Short mmCIF file of C-alpha atoms in Angstrom, two decimals:
data_model
loop_
_atom_site.label_atom_id
_atom_site.label_comp_id
_atom_site.label_asym_id
_atom_site.label_seq_id
_atom_site.Cartn_x
_atom_site.Cartn_y
_atom_site.Cartn_z
CA UNK A 1 -61.50 -65.70 50.19
CA UNK A 2 -59.54 -64.84 47.06
CA UNK A 3 -55.95 -63.84 47.72
CA UNK A 4 -54.74 -60.71 45.91
CA UNK A 5 -51.31 -61.30 44.41
CA UNK A 6 -48.73 -58.63 43.74
CA UNK A 7 -47.58 -58.19 40.11
CA UNK A 8 -44.25 -59.79 40.88
CA UNK A 9 -45.82 -62.80 42.54
CA UNK A 10 -48.23 -63.10 39.64
CA UNK A 11 -45.29 -62.87 37.23
CA UNK A 12 -43.51 -65.69 39.00
CA UNK A 13 -46.66 -67.77 39.00
CA UNK A 14 -47.35 -66.99 35.38
CA UNK A 15 -43.91 -68.14 34.30
CA UNK A 16 -45.05 -71.65 35.17
CA UNK A 17 -47.95 -71.38 32.75
CA UNK A 18 -46.61 -72.95 29.62
CA UNK A 19 -47.53 -73.28 25.98
CA UNK A 20 -49.70 -76.24 25.01
CA UNK A 21 -50.07 -77.95 21.68
CA UNK A 22 -53.78 -78.70 21.71
CA UNK A 23 -55.82 -77.18 18.92
CA UNK A 24 -58.67 -75.07 20.33
CA UNK A 25 -60.90 -75.75 17.32
CA UNK A 26 -64.67 -75.82 17.54
CA UNK A 27 -64.76 -79.36 16.19
CA UNK A 28 -61.75 -80.73 18.07
CA UNK A 29 -63.82 -82.46 20.74
CA UNK A 30 -61.26 -81.38 23.36
CA UNK A 31 -62.52 -79.82 26.60
CA UNK A 32 -61.51 -76.13 26.34
CA UNK A 33 -60.64 -76.11 30.04
CA UNK A 34 -58.03 -78.79 29.34
CA UNK A 35 -56.54 -76.67 26.58
CA UNK A 36 -55.40 -74.06 29.13
CA UNK A 37 -53.83 -76.55 31.54
CA UNK A 38 -50.08 -76.03 32.00
CA UNK A 39 -47.78 -78.82 30.83
CA UNK A 40 -44.85 -78.57 33.24
CA UNK A 41 -41.44 -78.21 31.63
CA UNK A 42 -42.51 -77.64 28.03
CA UNK A 43 -40.86 -74.22 27.64
CA UNK A 44 -38.88 -73.72 30.82
CA UNK A 45 -35.65 -74.43 28.95
CA UNK A 46 -35.84 -71.03 27.23
CA UNK A 47 -36.82 -69.53 23.89
CA UNK A 48 -37.39 -71.67 20.82
CA UNK A 49 -36.28 -70.38 17.42
CA UNK A 50 -39.06 -70.21 14.84
CA UNK A 51 -38.94 -70.11 11.05
CA UNK A 52 -40.66 -66.72 10.92
CA UNK A 53 -42.40 -64.10 12.99
CA UNK A 54 -45.19 -65.63 15.08
CA UNK A 55 -48.08 -63.25 15.72
CA UNK A 56 -50.00 -63.80 18.94
CA UNK A 57 -53.28 -62.59 20.40
CA UNK A 58 -54.04 -61.52 23.96
CA UNK A 59 -57.56 -62.09 25.25
CA UNK A 60 -58.66 -60.87 28.65
CA UNK A 61 -61.23 -62.69 30.78
CA UNK A 62 -62.51 -62.35 34.33
CA UNK A 63 -59.40 -63.44 36.22
CA UNK A 64 -56.62 -63.30 33.68
CA UNK A 65 -55.32 -63.15 30.13
CA UNK A 66 -55.17 -65.89 27.51
CA UNK A 67 -52.42 -65.77 24.89
CA UNK A 68 -53.17 -67.44 21.55
CA UNK A 69 -51.21 -68.27 18.43
CA UNK A 70 -52.79 -65.90 15.90
CA UNK A 71 -52.50 -68.39 13.04
CA UNK A 72 -53.84 -71.57 14.64
CA UNK A 73 -55.84 -69.88 17.45
CA UNK A 74 -54.31 -72.39 19.86
CA UNK A 75 -53.97 -71.31 23.50
CA UNK A 76 -50.23 -71.01 24.23
CA UNK A 77 -50.46 -69.49 27.69
CA UNK A 78 -52.81 -68.39 30.44
CA UNK A 79 -51.74 -65.68 32.89
CA UNK A 80 -53.78 -64.98 36.04
CA UNK A 81 -54.55 -61.30 36.74
CA UNK A 82 -56.93 -60.16 39.46
CA UNK A 83 -59.88 -57.90 38.73
CA UNK A 84 -61.12 -56.15 35.59
CA UNK A 85 -58.31 -55.47 33.12
CA UNK A 86 -57.83 -53.70 29.81
CA UNK A 87 -55.34 -54.63 27.07
CA UNK A 88 -53.21 -52.53 24.72
CA UNK A 89 -50.22 -53.46 22.54
CA UNK A 90 -47.12 -51.88 24.08
CA UNK A 91 -45.79 -50.89 20.66
CA UNK A 92 -42.79 -53.20 20.24
CA UNK A 93 -44.56 -56.15 18.61
CA UNK A 94 -43.95 -58.33 21.66
CA UNK A 95 -45.41 -56.91 24.86
CA UNK A 96 -48.95 -56.01 25.90
CA UNK A 97 -49.84 -53.48 28.59
CA UNK A 98 -52.40 -54.90 31.01
CA UNK A 99 -54.27 -52.10 32.74
CA UNK A 100 -55.25 -53.05 36.29
CA UNK A 101 -56.73 -50.94 39.07
CA UNK A 102 -53.52 -49.17 39.98
CA UNK A 103 -50.94 -49.87 37.26
CA UNK A 104 -50.07 -50.57 33.67
CA UNK A 105 -48.43 -54.01 33.92
CA UNK A 106 -46.22 -55.48 31.20
CA UNK A 107 -47.13 -58.87 29.73
CA UNK A 108 -44.55 -60.63 27.57
CA UNK A 109 -46.56 -62.55 24.98
CA UNK A 110 -43.50 -64.66 24.25
CA UNK A 111 -42.91 -63.83 20.57
CA UNK A 112 -40.24 -61.59 19.09
CA UNK A 113 -37.68 -61.09 16.32
CA UNK A 114 -34.05 -60.01 16.49
CA UNK A 115 -32.29 -58.38 13.49
CA UNK A 116 -29.11 -60.10 12.34
CA UNK A 117 -27.45 -58.39 9.40
CA UNK A 118 -29.71 -58.63 6.35
CA UNK A 119 -32.23 -60.90 8.10
CA UNK A 120 -33.84 -61.57 11.45
CA UNK A 121 -34.09 -64.48 13.85
CA UNK A 122 -37.48 -65.24 15.33
CA UNK A 123 -38.28 -66.73 18.73
CA UNK A 124 -41.17 -67.91 20.88
CA UNK A 125 -41.40 -68.60 24.60
CA UNK A 126 -44.01 -69.02 27.31
CA UNK A 127 -46.07 -65.86 27.95
CA UNK A 128 -45.69 -64.29 31.42
CA UNK A 129 -46.04 -61.05 33.30
CA UNK A 130 -42.56 -59.54 33.46
CA UNK A 131 -42.87 -57.79 36.82
CA UNK A 132 -42.34 -54.42 35.12
CA UNK A 133 -45.15 -52.01 35.84
CA UNK A 134 -46.04 -48.33 35.66
CA UNK A 135 -47.86 -47.44 38.87
CA UNK A 136 -50.83 -45.23 38.09
CA UNK A 137 -53.60 -43.24 39.73
CA UNK A 138 -56.62 -44.36 37.69
CA UNK A 139 -54.74 -45.67 34.63
CA UNK A 140 -56.44 -44.59 31.40
CA UNK A 141 -55.65 -44.39 27.70
CA UNK A 142 -52.58 -45.93 26.06
CA UNK A 143 -51.42 -44.37 22.76
CA UNK A 144 -48.73 -45.59 20.37
CA UNK A 145 -47.35 -43.14 17.82
CA UNK A 146 -43.97 -42.39 16.20
CA UNK A 147 -42.32 -45.35 17.98
CA UNK A 148 -43.29 -43.92 21.36
CA UNK A 149 -45.86 -45.13 23.86
CA UNK A 150 -47.82 -42.69 26.03
CA UNK A 151 -49.73 -43.53 29.21
CA UNK A 152 -52.36 -41.20 30.67
CA UNK A 153 -53.16 -41.24 34.41
CA UNK A 154 -56.71 -39.99 34.84
CA UNK A 155 -56.45 -39.53 38.61
CA UNK A 156 -53.39 -37.29 38.56
CA UNK A 157 -53.05 -35.91 35.03
CA UNK A 158 -49.62 -37.51 34.76
CA UNK A 159 -48.48 -38.37 31.23
CA UNK A 160 -45.66 -40.92 30.84
CA UNK A 161 -43.78 -41.42 27.56
CA UNK A 162 -41.20 -44.08 26.65
CA UNK A 163 -39.61 -46.12 23.88
CA UNK A 164 -41.41 -49.49 24.04
CA UNK A 165 -38.49 -51.33 22.45
CA UNK A 166 -36.70 -51.16 25.80
CA UNK A 167 -39.32 -53.24 27.60
CA UNK A 168 -37.46 -56.50 26.90
CA UNK A 169 -34.67 -55.23 29.16
CA UNK A 170 -36.95 -54.04 31.97
CA UNK A 171 -38.49 -50.65 32.62
CA UNK A 172 -37.31 -48.15 30.00
CA UNK A 173 -36.41 -44.50 30.61
CA UNK A 174 -39.59 -42.47 31.05
CA UNK A 175 -40.29 -38.83 30.22
CA UNK A 176 -43.20 -37.23 32.01
CA UNK A 177 -45.56 -34.28 31.92
CA UNK A 178 -48.48 -33.37 34.15
CA UNK A 179 -51.62 -31.69 32.84
CA UNK A 180 -53.04 -28.63 34.60
CA UNK A 181 -55.90 -30.66 36.10
CA UNK A 182 -56.59 -34.39 36.42
CA UNK A 183 -59.26 -35.68 34.05
CA UNK A 184 -60.22 -38.63 31.85
CA UNK A 185 -57.86 -37.72 29.06
CA UNK A 186 -55.45 -38.79 26.38
CA UNK A 187 -52.07 -37.65 25.07
CA UNK A 188 -50.03 -38.17 21.89
CA UNK A 189 -46.28 -37.64 21.50
CA UNK A 190 -45.33 -36.33 18.04
CA UNK A 191 -42.40 -37.26 15.83
CA UNK A 192 -40.66 -33.97 16.66
CA UNK A 193 -40.90 -34.61 20.40
CA UNK A 194 -43.90 -32.35 20.85
CA UNK A 195 -46.90 -33.41 22.89
CA UNK A 196 -50.67 -33.03 22.50
CA UNK A 197 -52.83 -33.49 25.59
CA UNK A 198 -56.50 -33.05 26.29
CA UNK A 199 -57.73 -30.19 28.47
CA UNK A 200 -60.21 -30.68 31.28
CA UNK A 201 -60.88 -31.33 34.92
CA UNK A 202 -63.09 -33.64 36.96
CA UNK A 203 -66.23 -31.78 35.84
CA UNK A 204 -65.67 -31.07 32.14
CA UNK A 205 -63.32 -31.71 29.21
CA UNK A 206 -63.00 -28.84 26.75
CA UNK A 207 -60.30 -29.37 24.12
CA UNK A 208 -56.60 -29.94 23.48
CA UNK A 209 -53.28 -28.14 23.94
CA UNK A 210 -50.18 -28.60 21.75
CA UNK A 211 -46.76 -28.35 23.42
CA UNK A 212 -43.28 -28.29 21.87
CA UNK A 213 -40.50 -30.65 22.96
CA UNK A 214 -39.60 -28.28 25.83
CA UNK A 215 -43.29 -28.38 26.83
CA UNK A 216 -43.94 -24.78 25.94
CA UNK A 217 -47.42 -24.11 24.60
CA UNK A 218 -47.70 -23.85 20.80
CA UNK A 219 -51.47 -23.59 20.44
CA UNK A 220 -54.73 -24.76 21.96
CA UNK A 221 -58.38 -25.21 21.04
CA UNK A 222 -61.07 -25.29 23.71
CA UNK A 223 -64.05 -25.70 21.39
CA UNK A 224 -64.38 -29.45 21.85
CA UNK A 225 -66.92 -30.26 24.56
CA UNK A 226 -66.47 -33.71 26.06
CA UNK A 227 -63.21 -34.35 24.19
CA UNK A 228 -62.54 -38.09 24.14
CA UNK A 229 -60.36 -40.49 22.18
CA UNK A 230 -57.83 -39.99 19.42
CA UNK A 231 -56.69 -41.50 16.14
CA UNK A 232 -53.74 -40.76 13.88
CA UNK A 233 -54.16 -40.40 10.13
CA UNK A 234 -51.66 -40.03 7.27
CA UNK A 235 -48.89 -37.40 7.51
CA UNK A 236 -49.06 -37.26 11.31
CA UNK A 237 -52.52 -35.78 11.41
CA UNK A 238 -54.17 -36.48 14.78
CA UNK A 239 -57.93 -36.38 15.38
CA UNK A 240 -59.71 -35.96 18.72
CA UNK A 241 -63.42 -36.61 19.21
CA UNK A 242 -65.92 -34.01 20.50
CA UNK A 243 -69.63 -33.98 21.31
CA UNK A 244 -70.16 -31.81 18.23
CA UNK A 245 -67.46 -32.96 15.82
CA UNK A 246 -63.69 -33.40 15.92
CA UNK A 247 -60.51 -31.41 16.38
CA UNK A 248 -57.81 -32.03 13.75
CA UNK A 249 -54.13 -31.35 14.42
CA UNK A 250 -51.95 -30.84 11.36
CA UNK A 251 -48.47 -29.25 11.22
CA UNK A 252 -48.87 -27.22 14.40
CA UNK A 253 -52.40 -26.02 13.64
CA UNK A 254 -55.66 -27.22 15.20
CA UNK A 255 -58.94 -26.93 13.28
CA UNK A 256 -62.51 -27.92 14.11
CA UNK A 257 -64.77 -30.02 11.87
CA UNK A 258 -68.34 -29.78 13.08
CA UNK A 259 -70.86 -32.62 13.07
CA UNK A 260 -73.95 -32.32 10.85
CA UNK A 261 -76.09 -32.57 14.02
CA UNK A 262 -76.05 -30.07 16.89
CA UNK A 263 -75.16 -32.97 19.16
CA UNK A 264 -73.10 -35.39 17.11
CA UNK A 265 -70.67 -37.14 19.43
CA UNK A 266 -67.57 -38.88 18.15
CA UNK A 267 -65.76 -40.53 21.03
CA UNK A 268 -64.04 -43.65 19.68
CA UNK A 269 -62.06 -43.70 16.46
CA UNK A 270 -59.94 -45.91 14.23
CA UNK A 271 -57.26 -44.49 11.97
CA UNK A 272 -54.31 -45.63 9.90
CA UNK A 273 -51.15 -43.80 8.91
CA UNK A 274 -51.79 -44.61 5.24
CA UNK A 275 -55.19 -42.87 5.02
CA UNK A 276 -56.53 -39.32 5.38
CA UNK A 277 -59.84 -40.75 6.61
CA UNK A 278 -60.67 -41.58 10.23
CA UNK A 279 -63.56 -43.84 11.24
CA UNK A 280 -65.56 -42.76 14.28
CA UNK A 281 -68.60 -43.85 16.20
CA UNK A 282 -71.50 -41.39 16.02
CA UNK A 283 -74.13 -40.66 18.66
CA UNK A 284 -76.88 -38.04 18.44
CA UNK A 285 -79.02 -38.52 21.58
CA UNK A 286 -77.59 -36.24 24.26
CA UNK A 287 -79.96 -37.58 26.94
CA UNK A 288 -79.60 -41.30 26.26
CA UNK A 289 -78.28 -43.36 29.16
CA UNK A 290 -77.11 -45.94 26.64
CA UNK A 291 -77.47 -44.99 23.00
CA UNK A 292 -77.19 -47.80 20.50
CA UNK A 293 -76.31 -45.87 17.32
CA UNK A 294 -76.69 -47.31 13.85
CA UNK A 295 -74.55 -44.74 12.03
CA UNK A 296 -70.78 -44.34 11.94
CA UNK A 297 -68.89 -41.31 10.65
CA UNK A 298 -66.05 -41.11 8.13
CA UNK A 299 -63.98 -37.96 8.68
CA UNK A 300 -61.76 -36.83 5.79
CA UNK A 301 -58.99 -34.85 7.46
CA UNK A 302 -57.89 -33.28 4.15
CA UNK A 303 -61.23 -32.08 2.78
CA UNK A 304 -62.92 -31.65 6.20
CA UNK A 305 -65.86 -33.68 4.87
CA UNK A 306 -67.93 -35.81 7.21
CA UNK A 307 -69.68 -38.79 5.64
CA UNK A 308 -72.28 -40.58 7.79
CA UNK A 309 -72.82 -44.27 7.04
CA UNK A 310 -76.07 -45.96 8.06
CA UNK A 311 -75.38 -49.61 8.89
CA UNK A 312 -78.91 -50.64 9.75
CA UNK A 313 -77.60 -52.20 12.95
CA UNK A 314 -76.00 -50.98 16.15
CA UNK A 315 -72.42 -51.54 17.31
CA UNK A 316 -70.21 -50.73 20.32
CA UNK A 317 -66.90 -49.08 21.16
CA UNK A 318 -65.08 -52.40 20.60
CA UNK A 319 -66.51 -52.69 17.07
CA UNK A 320 -64.27 -50.35 15.04
CA UNK A 321 -61.24 -51.29 12.90
CA UNK A 322 -59.38 -50.65 9.67
CA UNK A 323 -58.44 -53.06 6.90
CA UNK A 324 -55.17 -53.31 4.93
CA UNK A 325 -56.42 -50.98 2.16
CA UNK A 326 -57.88 -48.44 4.54
CA UNK A 327 -61.38 -49.90 4.44
CA UNK A 328 -63.48 -49.12 7.51
CA UNK A 329 -64.64 -52.16 9.47
CA UNK A 330 -67.53 -52.24 11.91
CA UNK A 331 -68.70 -55.29 13.84
CA UNK A 332 -72.48 -54.97 14.13
CA UNK A 333 -74.85 -56.40 16.71
CA UNK A 334 -76.44 -58.21 13.77
CA UNK A 335 -73.38 -60.50 13.83
CA UNK A 336 -71.96 -59.21 10.54
CA UNK A 337 -68.62 -57.52 9.92
CA UNK A 338 -69.51 -54.51 7.76
CA UNK A 339 -66.85 -53.43 5.25
CA UNK A 340 -67.06 -49.78 4.17
CA UNK A 341 -65.31 -47.97 1.33
CA UNK A 342 -63.45 -45.19 3.13
CA UNK A 343 -63.81 -42.76 0.20
CA UNK A 344 -67.47 -43.20 -0.74
CA UNK A 345 -69.05 -44.52 2.45
CA UNK A 346 -70.58 -47.42 0.54
CA UNK A 347 -70.93 -50.72 2.41
CA UNK A 348 -69.10 -53.10 0.08
CA UNK A 349 -69.50 -56.33 2.04
CA UNK A 350 -71.27 -57.81 5.03
CA UNK A 351 -69.39 -60.84 6.33
CA UNK A 352 -71.39 -63.18 8.62
CA UNK A 353 -69.36 -64.00 11.73
CA UNK A 354 -71.60 -64.31 14.80
CA UNK A 355 -75.21 -64.64 15.77
CA UNK A 356 -77.09 -61.46 16.64
CA UNK A 357 -76.22 -60.00 20.05
CA UNK A 358 -77.23 -57.13 22.32
CA UNK A 359 -74.91 -54.52 23.81
CA UNK A 360 -74.85 -54.92 27.62
CA UNK A 361 -75.75 -51.99 29.88
CA UNK A 362 -72.35 -51.79 31.62
CA UNK A 363 -69.34 -50.97 29.44
CA UNK A 364 -67.15 -53.38 31.41
CA UNK A 365 -69.40 -56.33 30.60
CA UNK A 366 -68.23 -58.79 27.94
CA UNK A 367 -69.35 -58.13 24.39
CA UNK A 368 -67.89 -59.15 21.01
CA UNK A 369 -64.68 -57.31 20.15
CA UNK A 370 -62.78 -56.67 16.92
CA UNK A 371 -59.00 -56.65 16.39
CA UNK A 372 -57.45 -56.33 12.93
CA UNK A 373 -53.95 -57.41 11.91
CA UNK A 374 -53.21 -56.96 8.21
CA UNK A 375 -55.69 -58.93 6.15
CA UNK A 376 -57.18 -60.79 9.10
CA UNK A 377 -59.92 -59.53 11.40
CA UNK A 378 -60.26 -61.34 14.72
CA UNK A 379 -63.67 -61.37 16.39
CA UNK A 380 -64.37 -62.65 19.89
CA UNK A 381 -67.68 -64.17 20.96
CA UNK A 382 -68.17 -64.17 24.75
CA UNK A 383 -71.54 -65.95 24.61
CA UNK A 384 -70.01 -68.94 22.80
CA UNK A 385 -66.57 -68.67 24.48
CA UNK A 386 -65.01 -68.56 21.03
CA UNK A 387 -62.88 -66.55 18.64
CA UNK A 388 -62.98 -66.27 14.85
CA UNK A 389 -60.35 -65.27 12.26
CA UNK A 390 -61.90 -63.54 9.25
CA UNK A 391 -60.09 -63.47 5.90
CA UNK A 392 -60.95 -59.96 4.69
CA UNK A 393 -59.93 -60.61 1.08
CA UNK A 394 -62.09 -63.73 0.83
CA UNK A 395 -64.88 -62.30 2.96
CA UNK A 396 -65.21 -65.49 5.00
CA UNK A 397 -64.41 -66.88 8.43
CA UNK A 398 -61.16 -68.78 7.92
CA UNK A 399 -60.76 -70.34 11.37
CA UNK A 400 -62.63 -70.59 14.67
CA UNK A 401 -61.72 -71.91 18.10
CA UNK A 402 -63.37 -72.51 21.44
CA UNK A 403 -61.72 -70.75 24.40
CA UNK A 404 -61.41 -71.97 27.99
CA UNK A 405 -62.76 -68.64 29.27
CA UNK A 406 -65.32 -66.08 28.13
CA UNK A 407 -63.37 -63.30 26.34
CA UNK A 408 -63.67 -59.61 27.24
CA UNK A 409 -60.94 -57.58 25.50
CA UNK A 410 -58.88 -58.58 22.48
CA UNK A 411 -55.61 -57.33 21.03
CA UNK A 412 -52.46 -58.71 19.41
CA UNK A 413 -48.79 -58.38 18.53
CA UNK A 414 -46.86 -59.20 15.37
CA UNK A 415 -43.86 -60.94 16.91
#
């Protein structure tokens, strides 16, 4: 029988999982299981100063989280976590929030920088769960915006907001708000302290409400059936997906942009604060149990134009990303990373990364995932227990590595 460990016990156990110096390359000839074996004493002495910031990746698997060096793709730590988990950057460049069945738990990836006058000092250490957690009733979406992190509790409607830069010292001060009814929702804290939350209950989700910093209602829009997901664009524009388009918040006003189809669902989106355009998935079969769409949608939040892009292949909710120049990126089930001009909708490149794959029936099941950091796109391959780093400028796979576990979710921090 598998013993269920508390977060604090897991944190103590994880602190013994130490960085290793074995390259997890496809051609290394090293057993990937050996690559994740702890080497006692290698980092117990404390942090090691590095010559520069050291980005790291977090990769979930059935039973834990792997932490990788983002440059070499070496495994530097393996942290056991029971059950199905989800991963989100905490927002401070160091920590990752691990969503478990009843909490958002804080994972220290072991990489950070400290300002010192006109420069910074950079450090690495062994990854570990910190023991800090945010207990939650059905933990849901995590949103980072304006140097604040917002957690949504689907089972209670509780919204928790905090400054993620305090996580290194323990649990930071938390502001909270509770929605009128519990639902599968999302919330965004604005630069001025205001708050946008979705509206809904256990039966239906209908739109969004905008609150000021005292949590008084500013405006609302309830013409967004099935509201799901969010993305921020340039100038603090925030977009929420609907079954028939999107809602766009700008300067205290909410407007609706309708889909070209009567049922045109946008539920997962990717935005960047340097672009007016948001990339969204696009589904048109209301009755499909599992629709495998082949079109994505570019939403221009300034002109209200929607530009559909036909990829000629399907994709999933873990397939969307943005490049350093605002280009839209979609990982297709054909195994290619499709690069799309955000202004014209033209597919400018198709980068071969994986073999063809099929989206599984259950959303929790492993499938390839995309994470983008600057000019590098990271793609996981559960079938081959591997990960690839794609140089977007060159349009080629720069590095690959075999993993000791089959990856599920993928994210990263800049250090």
